[in-house]
XYZ file of C-alpha atoms in Angstrom:
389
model
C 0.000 0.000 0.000
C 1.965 2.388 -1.333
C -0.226 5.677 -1.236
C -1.229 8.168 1.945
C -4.479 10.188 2.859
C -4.512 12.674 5.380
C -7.411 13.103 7.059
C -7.796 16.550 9.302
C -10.344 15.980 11.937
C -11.808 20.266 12.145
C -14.636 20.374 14.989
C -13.846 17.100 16.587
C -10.464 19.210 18.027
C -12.730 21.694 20.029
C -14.097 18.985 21.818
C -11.085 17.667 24.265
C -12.659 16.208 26.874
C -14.537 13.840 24.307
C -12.013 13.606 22.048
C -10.960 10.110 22.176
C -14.344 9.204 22.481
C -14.818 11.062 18.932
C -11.820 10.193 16.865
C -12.698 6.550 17.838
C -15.960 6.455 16.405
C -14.788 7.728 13.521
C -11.875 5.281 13.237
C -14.874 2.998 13.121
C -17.074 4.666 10.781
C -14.327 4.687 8.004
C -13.094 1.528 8.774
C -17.217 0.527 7.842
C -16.718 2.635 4.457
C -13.870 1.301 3.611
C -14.047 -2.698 4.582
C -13.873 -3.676 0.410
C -10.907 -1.848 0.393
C -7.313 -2.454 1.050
C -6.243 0.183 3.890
C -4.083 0.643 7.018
C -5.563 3.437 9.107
C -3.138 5.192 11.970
C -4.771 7.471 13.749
C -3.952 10.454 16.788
C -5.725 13.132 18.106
C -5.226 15.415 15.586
C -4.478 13.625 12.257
C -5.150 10.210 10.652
C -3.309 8.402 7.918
C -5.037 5.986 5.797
C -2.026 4.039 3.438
C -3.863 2.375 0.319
C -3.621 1.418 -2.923
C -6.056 3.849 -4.224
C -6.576 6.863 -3.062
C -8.477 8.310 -5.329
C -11.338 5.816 -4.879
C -10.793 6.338 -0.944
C -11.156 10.043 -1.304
C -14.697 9.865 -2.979
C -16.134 7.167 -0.327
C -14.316 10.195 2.910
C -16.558 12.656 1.403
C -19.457 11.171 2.888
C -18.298 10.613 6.214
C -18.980 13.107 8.621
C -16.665 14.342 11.148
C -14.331 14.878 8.269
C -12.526 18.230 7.709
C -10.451 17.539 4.826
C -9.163 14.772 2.789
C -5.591 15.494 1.454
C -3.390 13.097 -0.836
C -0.030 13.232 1.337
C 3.433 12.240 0.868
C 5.540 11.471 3.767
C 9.483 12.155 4.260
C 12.045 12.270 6.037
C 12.771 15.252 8.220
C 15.445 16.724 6.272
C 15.047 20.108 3.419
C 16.743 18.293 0.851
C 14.135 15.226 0.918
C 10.984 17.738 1.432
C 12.507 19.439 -1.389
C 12.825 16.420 -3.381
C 9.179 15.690 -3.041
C 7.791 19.223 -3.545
C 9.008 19.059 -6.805
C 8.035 16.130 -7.545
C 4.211 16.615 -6.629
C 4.032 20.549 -7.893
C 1.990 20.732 -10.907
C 4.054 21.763 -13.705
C 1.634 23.295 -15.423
C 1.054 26.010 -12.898
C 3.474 29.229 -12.009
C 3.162 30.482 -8.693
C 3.186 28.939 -5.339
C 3.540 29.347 -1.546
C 4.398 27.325 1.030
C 3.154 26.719 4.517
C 4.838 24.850 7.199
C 2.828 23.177 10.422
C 5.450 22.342 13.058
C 3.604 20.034 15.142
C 7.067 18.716 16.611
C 8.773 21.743 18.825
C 12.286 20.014 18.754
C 12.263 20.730 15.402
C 14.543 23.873 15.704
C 13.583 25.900 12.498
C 10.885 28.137 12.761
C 7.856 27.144 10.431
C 7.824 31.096 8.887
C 12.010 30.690 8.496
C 11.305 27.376 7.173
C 8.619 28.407 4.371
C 11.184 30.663 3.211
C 14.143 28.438 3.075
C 12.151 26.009 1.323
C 10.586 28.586 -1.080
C 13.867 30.019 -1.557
C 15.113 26.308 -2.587
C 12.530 26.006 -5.068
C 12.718 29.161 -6.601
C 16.146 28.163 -7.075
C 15.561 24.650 -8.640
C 12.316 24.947 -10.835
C 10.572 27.464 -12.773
C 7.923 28.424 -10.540
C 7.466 31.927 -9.002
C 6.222 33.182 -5.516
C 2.975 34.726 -4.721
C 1.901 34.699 -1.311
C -1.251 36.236 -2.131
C -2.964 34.276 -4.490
C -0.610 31.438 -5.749
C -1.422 28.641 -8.210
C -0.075 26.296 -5.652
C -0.656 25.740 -1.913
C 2.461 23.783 -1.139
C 1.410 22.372 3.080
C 4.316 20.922 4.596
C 3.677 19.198 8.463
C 6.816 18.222 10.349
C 5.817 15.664 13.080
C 7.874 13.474 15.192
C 7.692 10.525 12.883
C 8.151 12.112 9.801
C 7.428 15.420 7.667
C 4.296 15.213 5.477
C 3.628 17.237 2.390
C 0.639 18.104 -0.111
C -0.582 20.523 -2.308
C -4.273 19.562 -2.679
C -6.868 19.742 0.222
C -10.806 18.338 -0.127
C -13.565 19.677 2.010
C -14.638 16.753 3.989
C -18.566 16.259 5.132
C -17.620 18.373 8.505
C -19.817 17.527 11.254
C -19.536 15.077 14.067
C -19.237 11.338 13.826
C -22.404 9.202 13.119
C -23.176 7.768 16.457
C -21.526 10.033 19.034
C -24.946 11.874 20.126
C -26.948 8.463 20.468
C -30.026 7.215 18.141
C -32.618 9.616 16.544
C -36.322 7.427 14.807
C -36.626 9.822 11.344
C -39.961 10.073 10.111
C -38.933 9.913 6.491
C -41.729 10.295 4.061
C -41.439 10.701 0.243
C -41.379 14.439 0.484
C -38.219 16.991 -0.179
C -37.972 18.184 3.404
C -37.485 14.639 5.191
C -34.494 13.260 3.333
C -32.645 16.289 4.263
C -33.498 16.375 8.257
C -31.932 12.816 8.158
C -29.059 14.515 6.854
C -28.459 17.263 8.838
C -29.390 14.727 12.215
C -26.194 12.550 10.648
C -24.273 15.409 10.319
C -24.634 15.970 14.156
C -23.332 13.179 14.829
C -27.160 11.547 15.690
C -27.305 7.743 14.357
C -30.874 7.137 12.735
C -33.253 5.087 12.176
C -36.303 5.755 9.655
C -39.761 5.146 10.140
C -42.211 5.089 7.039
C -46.280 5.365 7.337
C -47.653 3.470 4.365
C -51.505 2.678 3.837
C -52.091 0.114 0.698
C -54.126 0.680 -1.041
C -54.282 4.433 -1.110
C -50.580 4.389 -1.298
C -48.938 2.595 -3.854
C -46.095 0.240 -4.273
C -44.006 2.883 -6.398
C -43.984 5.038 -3.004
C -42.631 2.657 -0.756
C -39.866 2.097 -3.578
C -39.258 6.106 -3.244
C -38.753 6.149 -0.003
C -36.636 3.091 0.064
C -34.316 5.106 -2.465
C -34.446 8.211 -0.484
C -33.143 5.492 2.470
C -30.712 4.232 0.288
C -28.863 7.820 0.182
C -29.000 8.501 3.368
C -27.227 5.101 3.987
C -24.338 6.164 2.261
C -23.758 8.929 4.864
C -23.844 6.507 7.506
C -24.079 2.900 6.824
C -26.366 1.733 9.809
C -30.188 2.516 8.534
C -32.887 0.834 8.874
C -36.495 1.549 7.406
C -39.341 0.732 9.538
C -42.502 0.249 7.551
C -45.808 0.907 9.565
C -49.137 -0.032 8.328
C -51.011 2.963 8.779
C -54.483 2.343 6.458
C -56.654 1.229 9.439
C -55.612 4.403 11.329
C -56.173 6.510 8.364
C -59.284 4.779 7.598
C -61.096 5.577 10.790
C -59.948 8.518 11.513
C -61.813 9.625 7.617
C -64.538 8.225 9.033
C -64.884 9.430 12.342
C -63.586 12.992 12.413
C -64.083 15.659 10.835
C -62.479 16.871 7.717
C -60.936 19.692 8.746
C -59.158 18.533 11.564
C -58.210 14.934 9.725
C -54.295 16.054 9.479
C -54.145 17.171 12.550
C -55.485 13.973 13.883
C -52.992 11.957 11.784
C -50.103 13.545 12.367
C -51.017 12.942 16.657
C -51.133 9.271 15.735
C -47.597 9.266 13.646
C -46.399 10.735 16.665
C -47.937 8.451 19.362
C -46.654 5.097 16.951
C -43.501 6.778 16.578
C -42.317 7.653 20.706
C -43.982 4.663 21.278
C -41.519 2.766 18.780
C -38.724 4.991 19.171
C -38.508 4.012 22.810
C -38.635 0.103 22.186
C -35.776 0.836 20.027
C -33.706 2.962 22.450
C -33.909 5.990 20.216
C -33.776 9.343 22.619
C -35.676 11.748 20.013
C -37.689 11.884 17.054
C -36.945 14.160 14.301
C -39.172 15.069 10.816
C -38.676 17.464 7.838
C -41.667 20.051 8.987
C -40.208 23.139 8.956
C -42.260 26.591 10.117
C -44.994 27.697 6.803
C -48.581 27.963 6.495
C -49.718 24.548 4.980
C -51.794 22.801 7.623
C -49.305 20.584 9.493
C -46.896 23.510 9.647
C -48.170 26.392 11.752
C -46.728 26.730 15.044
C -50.300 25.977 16.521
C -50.327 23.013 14.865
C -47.162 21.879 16.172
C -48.415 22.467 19.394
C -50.974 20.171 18.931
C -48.808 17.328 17.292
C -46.384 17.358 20.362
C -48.945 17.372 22.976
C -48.815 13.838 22.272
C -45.792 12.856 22.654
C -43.220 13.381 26.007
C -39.726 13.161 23.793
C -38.210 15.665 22.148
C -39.035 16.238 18.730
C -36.332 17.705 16.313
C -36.890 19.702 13.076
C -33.650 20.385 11.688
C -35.626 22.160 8.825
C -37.605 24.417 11.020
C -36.624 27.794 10.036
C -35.183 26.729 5.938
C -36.741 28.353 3.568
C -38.183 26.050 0.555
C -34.925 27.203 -1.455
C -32.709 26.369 0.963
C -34.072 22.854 1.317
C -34.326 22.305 -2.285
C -30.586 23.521 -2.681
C -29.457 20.750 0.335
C -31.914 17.830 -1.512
C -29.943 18.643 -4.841
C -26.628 18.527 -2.661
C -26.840 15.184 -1.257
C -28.669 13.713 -4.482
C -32.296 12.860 -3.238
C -34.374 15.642 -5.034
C -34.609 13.978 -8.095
C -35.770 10.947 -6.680
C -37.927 13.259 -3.988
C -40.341 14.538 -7.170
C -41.339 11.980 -8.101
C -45.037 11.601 -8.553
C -45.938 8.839 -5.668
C -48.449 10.032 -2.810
C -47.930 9.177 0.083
C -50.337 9.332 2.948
C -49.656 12.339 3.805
C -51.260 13.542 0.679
C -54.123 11.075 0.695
C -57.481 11.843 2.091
C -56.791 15.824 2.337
C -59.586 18.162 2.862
C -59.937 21.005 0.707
C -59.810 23.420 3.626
C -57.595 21.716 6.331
C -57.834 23.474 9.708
C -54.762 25.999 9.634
C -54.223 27.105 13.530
C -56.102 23.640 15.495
C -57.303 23.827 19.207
C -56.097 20.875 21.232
C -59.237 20.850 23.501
C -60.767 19.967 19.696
C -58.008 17.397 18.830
C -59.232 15.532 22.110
C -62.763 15.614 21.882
C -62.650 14.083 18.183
C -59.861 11.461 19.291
C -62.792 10.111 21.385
C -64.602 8.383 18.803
C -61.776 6.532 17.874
C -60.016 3.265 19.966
C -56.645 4.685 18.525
C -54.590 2.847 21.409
C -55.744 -0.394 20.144
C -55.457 0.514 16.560
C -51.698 1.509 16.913
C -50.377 -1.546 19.028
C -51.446 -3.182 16.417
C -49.455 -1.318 13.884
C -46.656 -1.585 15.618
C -47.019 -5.056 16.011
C -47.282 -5.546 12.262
C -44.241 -2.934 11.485
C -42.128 -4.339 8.598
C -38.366 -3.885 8.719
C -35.941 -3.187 5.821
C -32.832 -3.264 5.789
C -31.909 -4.107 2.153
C -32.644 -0.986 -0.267
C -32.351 -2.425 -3.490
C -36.329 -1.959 -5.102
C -37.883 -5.542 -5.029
C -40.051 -5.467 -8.460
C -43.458 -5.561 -8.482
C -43.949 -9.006 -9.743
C -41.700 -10.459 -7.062
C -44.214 -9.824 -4.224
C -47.183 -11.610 -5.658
């Protein structure tokens, strides 16, 4: 293995106490990304070194890991000018004309100064190539890091996913429809380091087979940010069913969205998941006024997160595009969120209302059973149709 990442860790550093704590869950959540491959990973508190046989390949599976800062293909030497020299030259593009060097001295034995070494090494390759200096806005970074073991060096730097390690801030239950907004509040809950686990409301046959397939795909990307998903399928028709039935029109996504809630704490604690979190973010449609939050979480005793909350439409659309679901988001499926919907849903609900209505329904019985019945995938790849009959 005869090629080097470096991998900066960025926020994990602020965090010393946890540190440790941080850098080894993401030890293990690259070591996950990268078990087809062929890599040794060394790690510290402030760097790790991944030596491989392909780096490039390596780099574009890092991107998606959080907790990242940057990805960086490195070259190490011995601490000596002459063989940093020797490899600056070697790795400068040729093509380019300008350049500037930056030295890290993360070993203080190491008597040259890092500014006094820039310059002597600058003033080495000015000497030995054709390149010129510009310390303002050079063609070429050149980053030289002289540690105890070794002096590393690289000219190209990747933005890494940033955020904290999948798994350091416990288990999150995503209610992941087919929608834009959902997708991306499983994101940004990753990117806090939050490990989650997706919960789906599905109610054949009002909903359709083609949904569950979105959703699944929308899973499937999310996966690749963290490896550990799991899609929870919960029969929802009877629910649905009675509650058209029963209450009244206006108030029928209200009532819904109290019984999502109720099946989801309800699962989320019997699979030690400390919050729930959703895509509704703050707007005027019916489920998204702040009274009818309100309502919604007077259900429910633990926390619900909206990462989303305060995005405009834009803004969500922009980080759907980013992490590759919005295509996939569009598409045409309803789901049953969209099923059933009054022409003039109920825009600011009263909870004394919510109650009274909830009365003519036996919803406690109705949801044990859908949770009893809950389907779990693991496996994303879209079963055909024909396979199921």
């Amino acid at each position: 293995m005869n090629e080097l990442i470096m991998i900066k860790y960025g926020e994990l550093t602020t965090k010393k106490d946890n540190r440790k704590y941080f850098v080894k869950t993401l030890t293990a959540n690259i070591e996950a990304t990268l078990k087809d491959e062929k890599a040794q990973i060394i790690k510290n508190n402030v760097r790790m070194y991944i030596y491989c046989e392909n780096a490039d390949k390596i780099e574009e599976k890092l991107k998606k890991v959080f907790g990242i800062h940057s990805i960086s293909k490195a070259y190490k030497v011995n601490n000596n000018i002459e063989d940093v020299l020797k490899k600056s030259l070697e790795i400068m593009d040729r093509n380019k004309k300008t350049f500037k060097v930056i030295t890290s001295r993360a070993d203080k034995t190491f008597k040259t100064p890092s500014m006094e070494y820039s310059s002597n090494l600058g003033a080495l390759i000015l000497k030995n190539s054709h390149f010129k200096v510009d310390v303002h806005n050079p063609d070429i970074i050149l980053h030289v890091e002289i540690r105890t073991d070794g002096t590393y060096v690289y000219t190209s730097e990747i933005k890494g996913a940033g955020g904290y390690p999948v798994g350091v801030q416990g288990k999150g239950l995503l209610m992941l429809s087919g929608g834009i907004d959902s997708p991306v509040a499983g994101y940004l809950a990753l990117k806090r380091g939050v490990s989650i686990e997706c919960m789906y409301f599905e109610s054949p046959p009002h909903t359709s087979f083609e949904a569950k397939n979105k959703v699944l795909s929308l899973a499937k990307i999310l996966n690749e940010y963290s490896g550990k998903i799991k899609v929870h399928v919960v029969p929802f028709t009877k629910i649905q069913e009675e509650i058209y039935k029963k209450c009244p029109d206006t108030y029928m996504i209200t009532i819904m969205r109290r019984m999502m809630y109720r099946i989801a704490e309800k699962y989320a604690k019997k699979i030690n998941a400390h919050a729930i979190f959703n895509g509704e973010s703050i707007g005027q449609v019916a489920s998204q006024t702040l009274e009818s939050m309100v309502c919604v979480n007077n259900v429910v005793s633990m926390p619900v997160i909206r990462p989303v909350a305060c995005f405009d439409k834009l803004e969500i659309i922009a980080l759907a595009e980013k992490i590759g679901a919005y295509e996939t988001s569009i598409l045409p499926y309803e789901d049953c969120c969209t099923i059933f919907v009054p022409k003039h849903p109920v825009i600011k609900p009263k909870l004394e209302n919510c109650i009274s209505y909830e009365q003519n329904l036996d919803y406690e019985k109705l949801i044990d059973e859908a949770i009893d019945n809950i389907e779990v995938i693991t496996n994303f790849e879209k079963p055909k149709y024909e396979d199921l009959l």
